[in-house]
Each structure stands twice: as C-alpha cells, then as structure tokens.
Coordinates of C-alpha atoms and ligand atoms in Angstrom, one line a residue:
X130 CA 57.5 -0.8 118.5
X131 CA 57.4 -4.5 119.6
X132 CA 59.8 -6.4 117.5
X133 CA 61.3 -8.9 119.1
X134 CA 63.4 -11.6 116.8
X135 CA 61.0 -14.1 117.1
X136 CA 58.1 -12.4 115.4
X137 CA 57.5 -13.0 111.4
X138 CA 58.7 -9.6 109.7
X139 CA 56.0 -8.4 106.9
X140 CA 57.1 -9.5 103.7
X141 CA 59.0 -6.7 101.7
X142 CA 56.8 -4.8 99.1
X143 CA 60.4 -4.6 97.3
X144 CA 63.9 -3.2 97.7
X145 CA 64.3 -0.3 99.6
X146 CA 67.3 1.9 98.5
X147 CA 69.4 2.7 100.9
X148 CA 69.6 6.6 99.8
X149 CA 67.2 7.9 95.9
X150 CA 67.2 11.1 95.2
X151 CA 63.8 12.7 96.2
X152 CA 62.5 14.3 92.8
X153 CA 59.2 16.0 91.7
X154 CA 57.6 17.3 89.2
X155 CA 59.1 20.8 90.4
X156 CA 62.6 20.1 89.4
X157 CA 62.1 18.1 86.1
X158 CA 60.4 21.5 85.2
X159 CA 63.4 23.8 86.4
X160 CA 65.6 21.8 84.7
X161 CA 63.9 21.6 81.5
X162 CA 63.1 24.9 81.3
X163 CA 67.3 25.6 81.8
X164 CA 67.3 23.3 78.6
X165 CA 65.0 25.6 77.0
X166 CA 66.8 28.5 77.9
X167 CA 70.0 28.7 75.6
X168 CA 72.1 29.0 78.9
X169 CA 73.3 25.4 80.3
X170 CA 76.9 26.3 81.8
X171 CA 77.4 28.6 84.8
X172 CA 74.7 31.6 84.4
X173 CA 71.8 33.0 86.2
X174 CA 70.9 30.3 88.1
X175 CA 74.0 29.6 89.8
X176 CA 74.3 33.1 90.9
X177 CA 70.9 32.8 92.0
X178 CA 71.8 29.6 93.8
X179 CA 75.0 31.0 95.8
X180 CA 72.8 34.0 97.1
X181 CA 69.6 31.5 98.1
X182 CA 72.4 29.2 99.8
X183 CA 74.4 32.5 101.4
X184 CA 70.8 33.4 103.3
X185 CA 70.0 29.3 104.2
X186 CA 73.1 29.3 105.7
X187 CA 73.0 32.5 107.4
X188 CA 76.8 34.1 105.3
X189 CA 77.3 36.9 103.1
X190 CA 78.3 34.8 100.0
X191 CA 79.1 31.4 98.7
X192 CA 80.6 29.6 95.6
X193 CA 79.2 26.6 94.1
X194 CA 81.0 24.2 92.6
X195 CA 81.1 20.7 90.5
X196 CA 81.5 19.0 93.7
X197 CA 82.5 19.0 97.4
X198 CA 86.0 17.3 96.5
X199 CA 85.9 20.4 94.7
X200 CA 85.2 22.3 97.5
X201 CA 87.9 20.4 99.3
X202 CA 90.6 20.6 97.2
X203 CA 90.1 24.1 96.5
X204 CA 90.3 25.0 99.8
X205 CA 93.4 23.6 100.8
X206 CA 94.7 25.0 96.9
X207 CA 94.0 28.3 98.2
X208 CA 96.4 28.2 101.2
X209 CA 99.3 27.1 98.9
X210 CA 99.4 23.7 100.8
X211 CA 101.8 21.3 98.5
X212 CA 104.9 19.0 98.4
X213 CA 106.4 18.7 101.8
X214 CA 103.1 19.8 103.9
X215 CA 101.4 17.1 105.8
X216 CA 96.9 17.5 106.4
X217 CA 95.8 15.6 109.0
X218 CA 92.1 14.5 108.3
X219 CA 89.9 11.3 109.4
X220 CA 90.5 8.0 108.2
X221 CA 86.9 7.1 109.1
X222 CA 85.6 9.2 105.8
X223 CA 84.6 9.0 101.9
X224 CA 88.4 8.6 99.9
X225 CA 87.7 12.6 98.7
X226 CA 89.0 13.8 102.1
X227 CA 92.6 12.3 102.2
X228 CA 92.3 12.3 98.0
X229 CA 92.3 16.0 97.6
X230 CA 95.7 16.3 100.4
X231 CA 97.2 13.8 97.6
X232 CA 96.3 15.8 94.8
X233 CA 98.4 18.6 95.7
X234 CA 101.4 16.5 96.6
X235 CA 101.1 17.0 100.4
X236 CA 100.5 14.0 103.1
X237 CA 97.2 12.8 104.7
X238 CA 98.4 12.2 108.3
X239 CA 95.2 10.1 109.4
X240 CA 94.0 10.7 112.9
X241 CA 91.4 8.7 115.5
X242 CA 87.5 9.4 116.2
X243 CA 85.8 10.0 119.3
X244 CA 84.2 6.4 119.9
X245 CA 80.6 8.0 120.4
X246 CA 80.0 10.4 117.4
X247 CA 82.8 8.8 115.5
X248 CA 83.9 12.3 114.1
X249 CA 87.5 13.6 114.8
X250 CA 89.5 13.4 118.4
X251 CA 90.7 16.6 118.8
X252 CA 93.2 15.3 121.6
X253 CA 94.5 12.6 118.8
X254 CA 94.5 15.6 116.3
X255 CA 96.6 17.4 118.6
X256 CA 99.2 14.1 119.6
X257 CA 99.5 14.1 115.3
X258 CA 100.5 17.7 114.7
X259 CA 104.1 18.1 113.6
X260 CA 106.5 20.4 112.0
X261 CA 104.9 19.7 108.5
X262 CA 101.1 20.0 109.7
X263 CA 99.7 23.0 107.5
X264 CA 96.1 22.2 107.9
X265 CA 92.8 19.6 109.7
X266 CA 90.0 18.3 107.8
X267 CA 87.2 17.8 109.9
X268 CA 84.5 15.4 108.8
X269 CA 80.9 15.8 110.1
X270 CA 80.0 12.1 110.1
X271 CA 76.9 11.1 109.5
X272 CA 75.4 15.0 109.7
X273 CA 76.9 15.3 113.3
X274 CA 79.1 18.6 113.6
X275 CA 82.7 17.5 114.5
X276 CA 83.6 19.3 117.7
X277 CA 84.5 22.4 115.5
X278 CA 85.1 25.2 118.7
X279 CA 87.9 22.8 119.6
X280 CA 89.4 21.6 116.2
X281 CA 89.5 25.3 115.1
X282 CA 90.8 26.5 118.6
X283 CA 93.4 24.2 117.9
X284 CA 94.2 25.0 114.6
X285 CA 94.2 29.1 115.6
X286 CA 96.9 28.0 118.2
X287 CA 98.8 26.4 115.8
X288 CA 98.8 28.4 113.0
X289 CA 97.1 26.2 111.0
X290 CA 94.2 26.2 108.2
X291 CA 90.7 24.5 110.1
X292 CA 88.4 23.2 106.6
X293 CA 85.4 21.2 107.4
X294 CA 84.0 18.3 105.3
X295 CA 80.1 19.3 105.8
X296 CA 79.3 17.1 102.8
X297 CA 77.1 15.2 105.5
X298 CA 75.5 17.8 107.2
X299 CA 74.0 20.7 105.3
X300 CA 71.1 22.0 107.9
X301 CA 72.9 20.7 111.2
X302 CA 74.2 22.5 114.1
X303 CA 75.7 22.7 117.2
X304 CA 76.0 25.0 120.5
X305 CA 73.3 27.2 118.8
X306 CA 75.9 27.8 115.2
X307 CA 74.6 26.5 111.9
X308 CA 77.4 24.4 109.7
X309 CA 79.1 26.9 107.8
X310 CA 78.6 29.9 109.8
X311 CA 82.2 29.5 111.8
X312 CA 83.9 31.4 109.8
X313 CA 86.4 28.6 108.5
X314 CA 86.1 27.0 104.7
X315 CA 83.4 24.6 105.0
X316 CA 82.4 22.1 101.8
X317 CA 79.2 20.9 101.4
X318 CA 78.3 18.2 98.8
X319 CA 74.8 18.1 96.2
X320 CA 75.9 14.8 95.1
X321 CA 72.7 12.7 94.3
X322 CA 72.6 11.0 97.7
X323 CA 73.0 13.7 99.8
X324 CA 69.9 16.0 102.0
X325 CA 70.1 18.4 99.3
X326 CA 70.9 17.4 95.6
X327 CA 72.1 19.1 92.6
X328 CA 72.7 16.0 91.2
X329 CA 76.5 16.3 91.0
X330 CA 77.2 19.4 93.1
X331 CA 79.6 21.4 95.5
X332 CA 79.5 24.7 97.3
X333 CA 82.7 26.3 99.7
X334 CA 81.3 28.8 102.3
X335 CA 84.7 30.7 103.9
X336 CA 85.3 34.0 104.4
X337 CA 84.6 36.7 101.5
X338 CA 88.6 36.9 101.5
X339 CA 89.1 33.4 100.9
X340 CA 86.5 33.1 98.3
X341 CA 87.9 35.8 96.7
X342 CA 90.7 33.4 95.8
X343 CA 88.8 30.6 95.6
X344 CA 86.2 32.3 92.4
X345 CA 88.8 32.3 90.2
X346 CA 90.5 28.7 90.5
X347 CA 87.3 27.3 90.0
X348 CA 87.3 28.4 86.7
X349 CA 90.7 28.0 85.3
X350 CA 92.0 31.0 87.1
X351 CA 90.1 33.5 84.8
X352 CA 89.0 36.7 85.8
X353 CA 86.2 36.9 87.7
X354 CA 83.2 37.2 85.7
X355 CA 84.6 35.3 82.4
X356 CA 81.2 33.4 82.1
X357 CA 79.9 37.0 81.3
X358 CA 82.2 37.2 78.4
X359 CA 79.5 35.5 75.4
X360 CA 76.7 38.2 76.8
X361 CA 75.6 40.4 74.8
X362 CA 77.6 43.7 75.6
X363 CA 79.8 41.5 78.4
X364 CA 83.3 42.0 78.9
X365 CA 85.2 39.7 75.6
X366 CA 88.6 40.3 77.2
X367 CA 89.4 37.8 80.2
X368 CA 92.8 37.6 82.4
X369 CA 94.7 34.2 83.4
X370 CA 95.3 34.6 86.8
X371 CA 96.8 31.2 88.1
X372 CA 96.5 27.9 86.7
X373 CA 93.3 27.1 88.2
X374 CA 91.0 23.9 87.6
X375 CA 87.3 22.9 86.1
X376 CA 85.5 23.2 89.0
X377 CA 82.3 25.3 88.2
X378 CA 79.0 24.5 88.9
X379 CA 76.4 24.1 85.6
X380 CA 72.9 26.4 85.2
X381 CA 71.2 22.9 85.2
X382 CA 72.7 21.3 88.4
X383 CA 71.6 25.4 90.1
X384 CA 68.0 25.4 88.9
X385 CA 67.8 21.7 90.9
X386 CA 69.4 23.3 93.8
X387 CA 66.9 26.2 93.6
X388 CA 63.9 23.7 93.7
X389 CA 65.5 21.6 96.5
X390 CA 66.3 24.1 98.8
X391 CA 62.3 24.9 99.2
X392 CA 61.7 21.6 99.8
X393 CA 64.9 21.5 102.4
X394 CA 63.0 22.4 105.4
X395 CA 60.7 19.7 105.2
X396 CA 63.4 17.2 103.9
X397 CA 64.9 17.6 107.0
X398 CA 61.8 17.1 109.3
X399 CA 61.6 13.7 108.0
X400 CA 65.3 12.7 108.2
X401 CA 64.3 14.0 111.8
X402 CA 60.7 11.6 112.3
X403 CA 62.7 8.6 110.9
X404 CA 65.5 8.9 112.7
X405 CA 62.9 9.3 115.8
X406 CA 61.6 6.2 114.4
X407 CA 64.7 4.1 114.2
X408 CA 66.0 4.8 117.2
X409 CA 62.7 3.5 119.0
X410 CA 62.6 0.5 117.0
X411 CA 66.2 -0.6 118.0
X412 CA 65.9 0.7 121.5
X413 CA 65.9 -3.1 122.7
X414 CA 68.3 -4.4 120.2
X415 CA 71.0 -5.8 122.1
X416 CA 72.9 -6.6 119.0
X417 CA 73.6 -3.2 117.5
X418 CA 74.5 0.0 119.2
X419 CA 72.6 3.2 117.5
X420 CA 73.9 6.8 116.4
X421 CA 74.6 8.9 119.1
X422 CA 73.9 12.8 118.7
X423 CA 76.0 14.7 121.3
X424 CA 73.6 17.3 123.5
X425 CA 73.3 20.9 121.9
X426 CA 73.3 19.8 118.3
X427 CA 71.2 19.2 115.9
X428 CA 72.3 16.7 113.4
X429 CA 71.5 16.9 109.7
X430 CA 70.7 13.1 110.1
X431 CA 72.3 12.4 106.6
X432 CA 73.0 8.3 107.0
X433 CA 71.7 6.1 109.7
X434 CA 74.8 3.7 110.5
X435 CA 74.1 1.5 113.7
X436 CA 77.3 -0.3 115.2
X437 CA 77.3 -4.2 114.9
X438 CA 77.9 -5.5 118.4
X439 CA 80.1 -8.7 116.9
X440 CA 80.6 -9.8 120.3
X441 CA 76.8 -10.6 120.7
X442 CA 76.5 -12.0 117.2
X443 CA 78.1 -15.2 115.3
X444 CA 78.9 -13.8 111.9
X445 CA 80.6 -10.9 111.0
X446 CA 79.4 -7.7 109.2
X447 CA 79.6 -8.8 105.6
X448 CA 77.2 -11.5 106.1
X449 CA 74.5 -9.7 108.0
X450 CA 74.6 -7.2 105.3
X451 CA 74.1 -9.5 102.1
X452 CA 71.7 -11.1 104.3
X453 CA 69.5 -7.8 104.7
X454 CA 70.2 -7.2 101.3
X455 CA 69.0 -10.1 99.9
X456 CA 65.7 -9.8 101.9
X457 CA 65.5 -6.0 100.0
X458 CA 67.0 -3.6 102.6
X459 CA 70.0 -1.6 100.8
X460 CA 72.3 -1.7 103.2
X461 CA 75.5 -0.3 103.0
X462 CA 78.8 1.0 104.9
X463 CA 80.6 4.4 105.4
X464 CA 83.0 3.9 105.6
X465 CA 85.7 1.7 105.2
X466 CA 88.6 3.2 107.0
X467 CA 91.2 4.8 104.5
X468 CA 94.3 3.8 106.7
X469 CA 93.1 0.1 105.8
X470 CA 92.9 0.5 102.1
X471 CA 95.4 -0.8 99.2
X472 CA 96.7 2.8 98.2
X473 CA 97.3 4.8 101.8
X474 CA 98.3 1.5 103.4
X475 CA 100.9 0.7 101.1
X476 CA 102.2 4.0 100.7
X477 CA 102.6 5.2 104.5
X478 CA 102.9 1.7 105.9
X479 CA 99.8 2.1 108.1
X480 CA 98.3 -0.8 110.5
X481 CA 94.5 -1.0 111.0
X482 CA 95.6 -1.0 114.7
X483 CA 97.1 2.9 114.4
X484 CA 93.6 4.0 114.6
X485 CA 92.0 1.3 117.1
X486 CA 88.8 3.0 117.2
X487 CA 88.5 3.9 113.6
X488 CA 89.7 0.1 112.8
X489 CA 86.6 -1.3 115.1
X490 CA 83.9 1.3 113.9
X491 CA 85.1 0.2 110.5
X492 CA 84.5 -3.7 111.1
X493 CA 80.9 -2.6 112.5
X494 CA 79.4 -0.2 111.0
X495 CA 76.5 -0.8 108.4
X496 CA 74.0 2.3 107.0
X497 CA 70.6 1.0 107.1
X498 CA 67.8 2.8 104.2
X499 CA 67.5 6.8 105.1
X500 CA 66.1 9.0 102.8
X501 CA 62.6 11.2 103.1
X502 CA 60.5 9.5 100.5
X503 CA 61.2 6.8 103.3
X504 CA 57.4 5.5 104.5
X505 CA 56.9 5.1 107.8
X506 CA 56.0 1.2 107.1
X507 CA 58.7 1.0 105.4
X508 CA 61.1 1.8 107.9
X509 CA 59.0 -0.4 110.3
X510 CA 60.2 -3.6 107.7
X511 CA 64.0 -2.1 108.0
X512 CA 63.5 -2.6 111.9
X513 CA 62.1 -5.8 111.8
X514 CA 63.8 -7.2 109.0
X515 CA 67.4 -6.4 111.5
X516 CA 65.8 -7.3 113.9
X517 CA 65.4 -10.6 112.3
X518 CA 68.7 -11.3 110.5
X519 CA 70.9 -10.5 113.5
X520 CA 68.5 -12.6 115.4
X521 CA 68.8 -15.1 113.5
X522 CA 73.0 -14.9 114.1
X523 CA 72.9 -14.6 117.8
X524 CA 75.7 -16.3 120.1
Ligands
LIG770 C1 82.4 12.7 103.9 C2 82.5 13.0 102.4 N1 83.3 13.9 101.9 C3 83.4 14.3 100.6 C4 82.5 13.7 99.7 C5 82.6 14.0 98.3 O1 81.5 14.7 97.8 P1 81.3 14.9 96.3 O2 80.8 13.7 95.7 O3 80.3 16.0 96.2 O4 82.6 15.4 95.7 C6 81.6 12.7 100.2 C7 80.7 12.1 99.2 O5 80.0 11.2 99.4 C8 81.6 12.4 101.5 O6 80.7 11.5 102.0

C-alpha cells in the first residue's frame, strides 16, 4: 500500500472504534432465550461453557468467572498469598494485575519488559526476587505469550506460584503450546473488548487440584454445587467452607460465550488479515515502530499498539492521538505504566526511570482500531490517516 504523507487520505465515513464488540443476531437470540428460561444466575449454560472452553483450549476442565481480575485474584487467593508476601508482576499492564496483589494485602514488586514484545524480562524477574517473593504474574501483552517456559522454569526453581494474565490472548500460542495448556493458573478475560466476549466475563484454567480450591471461593466458599440447591430434588443443605468472594459467572454472560466461541475461529482469522494488513501499510513508516511477534508463536493479535518514534517527530504522544481522534480513528493506549501512577508511586516511592523500558514504551505507545468487524477500507483510512498526522509533525 502506497501511502506516503503527502497523499490526501480518503475522508472518514465516520469514527472508527478502537475495539466494539462483534454481535449478531446469534447471541441476542442465546441471550434472550436465557431470559426466557427462568434460569439467569450460574446454571446450564455455564457448565456448558466451562466444558466447550476445557476442549478450545485443549484441558480437562475450567471455571468461569465474573471476570479475569477474578481470575486473578483467585488465583493468588488460592495459594494463601497475603500480608508480608511480595508478587512481582509487569508495570506495563491493565491496574487489575498489581490490583488483585493489593487486595490481599501483599506487595506488587513491578518488574521490566523485554524491549521487543514488551511482555516480562525474565532476567529482570529474576534480579527482583527476594525473601518475600511468593509468586510472578506474567502478562501476555497485546496477545503475545510471555516467555512462559522461562518465567515458570524460574518460578519451579524458586519455589514459587507462575499465574499468567492471558486476558489478551485467548487463541495464541507459542513453541507449538496453546495459552492455558502449561499447566500453571492462567486467566483469561470476556470483558466486552476482548477476542472473545461474554460481556463482563472471566475463566481460570489450572490444574483440576487447584480448581478444586478455586470452585468454591468463587462462590462464597459454598459447597460445590450450591447453585443446584433451588432445583427441583437438588441438594437444600449447603456447607461454608472459607470466606470466599462473588465471583461466579451468570447463565446470560455463558449462553454469549457459547455463541462466540463458534464464531472464535474466524474472529481470529481476521485479527490475523488485519494485522497482515497493518503491518504492510506501516512497513515504510519511519515514524512508528510496529508490534513485533517473536518466531514460533502465534499471537492472539488482541490490540495493535505501534511505538511512536518521538525522536523522529515534533510533538509528543498526546497530541498525535487527539489529532487521530479528532479525524475519527479511536485511538487509544495500553498502557500507562503502573509504577508511574498516583497510588503505586506514592505508596512504594517508585521513579518512572526504575523501569526504563517500561517508562519509554509507556511515553510511546498508542493502540490504533483492531477489531474483526474491522473493513479492509477501513483499516486502509487508519494507515493513511497515521500516516498523515505524524507526517504532518515530522522533525
Ligand atoms: C492485561 C489485563 N489484565 C486483566 C484485565 C482485567 O480483565 P477483566 O476486565 O475481565 O477483569 C484486563 C482488562 O482489560 C487486561 O487488559
């Protein structure tokens, strides 16, 4: 695709979102007809849901949930990590990874990315570990797969729990594994912008083991099949088991799920052409730097963030991105480092320079439209509308 800064860009047919949910007919239906059924709160459908997700992702079982914090949070619940216990985790990441460390009292320890894929350093990972380190978040950025073989290797030498933030990367893979098959709790998220959406929506995929102390703090810590309890002829006496939290996921948010994950395949063929397309159109652009997918993975190709190069360019992020929004392109960033913000500076004393390459991917980065209902024209405007705006700020 020619699009040098000098050519006119089409005018926009309108404002292109950065990520809609990608909706038919198919799952205003399965939802409706959950309305109809009597049955809105955990049920049917979510069972059904945990064993269509169990074979998609190639395990025995899974647990869905309200959301991927969920996920999170019960994951690190489940090993007893608390007050005193330090998590190291990426400060390049949504607030819900460090959030869920604070929740239970214990201490996000923030560590660097890898400059290319921007997902965790396992050599920075390793520098951070301490006497207090009970467990590592990995974060697959963007739908690229952390380097998990060395982040859990680590983590097995060193006694400690490996979870991986997949909230970005439901369908990716590396070295030949599928996301969730490592045996290790893995979260994945259904929120509304994600390559799979239940609406609001979580599911932990660990080992049968761990889930089997997982199922029961995602429901207040009752016995296992409590939701069974207003059946006809199911079990009316329930146990209290722990003080567990809210964290199940509703019939309605399943019978989505149901209707999404047939449509996944294809979903994720288009994430695929566009990013194809993208990466073509910016080939020449001397004034960004594109993703990067690492060789032997497949990436779920959740976000498309490109890397302002600020050193080529006379204004800084903020401006090129009100810029492209105001010429309809929903821009947006992910993230804005968590070292750098109000609550976990303050409280650990961080300075954007602990991280130096989190603190520079974080003055750069800027996630241009990516979603499947995406038209191929309409991508074509993305490229040439950047194409235009940074042109129009070059040094
Ligand atoms: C990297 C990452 N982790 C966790 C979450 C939280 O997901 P949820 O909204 O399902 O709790 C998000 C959500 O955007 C995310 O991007």
């Amino acid at each position: 695709m020619n699009t040098p800064a000098s050519s006119p860009p089409r005018p926009r047919r309108g404002y292109l979102p950065l990520a809609p949910p990608c909706l038919g007919e198919d799952e205003v239906n399965a939802v409706v007809e959950v309305l109809r059924s009597g049955w809105l709160t955990t049920g049917p459908r979510v069972v059904a849901f945990e064993r269509a997700m169990a074979e998609a992702i190639g395990v025995t079982e899974t647990l869905a949930l309200s959301s991927c914090t969920a996920a999170l949070h019960l994951s690190l619940a489940v090993a007893a990590i608390g007050p005193g216990d330090e998590v190291i985790v990426p400060s390049l990441t949504f607030a819900a990874t460090a959030n869920v460390v604070e929740h239970l009292g214990a201490r996000p320890v923030f560590a660097d990315v890898l400059d290319d894929v921007l997902t965790l350093d396992p050599d920075d990972v390793a520098r951070r570990i301490g006497p207090r380190t009970r467990a590592v978040i990995a974060v697959d950025y963007a739908g690229h797969p952390a380097e998990l073989d060395a982040l859990r290797a680590l983590c097995a030498a060193r006694g400690l729990l490996f979870v991986e933030d997949a909230a970005h990367s439901l369908g990716a893979s590396s070295g030949g594994r599928s996301v969730g098959t490592g045996g290790h709790p893995v979260a994945f998220s259904f929120y509304a912008t994600k390559n799979l959406t239940t609406g609001e929506g979580g599911l932990l995929v660990a080992d049968p083991a761990f889930l089997e102390k997982a199922r029961p703090l995602a429901l207040h810590g009752l016995s296992r099949d409590a939701y069974r309890r207003y059946e006809r002829g199911g079990p009316w006496s329930y146990a209290v088991l722990a003080p567990g939290y809210k964290y199940n996921m509703t019939d309605m948010a399943a019978a989505l799920g149901l209707v999404q994950l047939k449509r996944f395949a294809r979903f994720q063929e288009r994430r695929r052409q566009l990013a194809a397309l993208y990466h073509a159109g910016f080939a020449e652009c001397p004034w960004l730097l594109r993703p990067v997918t690492r060789p032997g993975v497949e990436s779920a190709h959740h976000l498309y963030p490109v890397r302002l190069v600020l050193e080529a360019l006379a204004a800084e992020r903020g401006t090129i991105l009100e810029e492209l929004q105001e010429r309809g392109i929903g821009a947006s960033v992910h993230f804005l480092p968590l070292h750098e913000q109000p609550y976990y500076r303050e409280r650990y004393g961080y300075q954007p320079g602990d991280l130096p390459r989190t603190h520079e991917a974080g003055r750069r980065l800027l996630s241009l439209p990516f979603h499947p209902g995406l038209a191929d024209e309409d991508a074509e405007d993305v490229v040439a509308v950047v194409w235009d705006v940074l042109g129009r700020h070059r040094r």
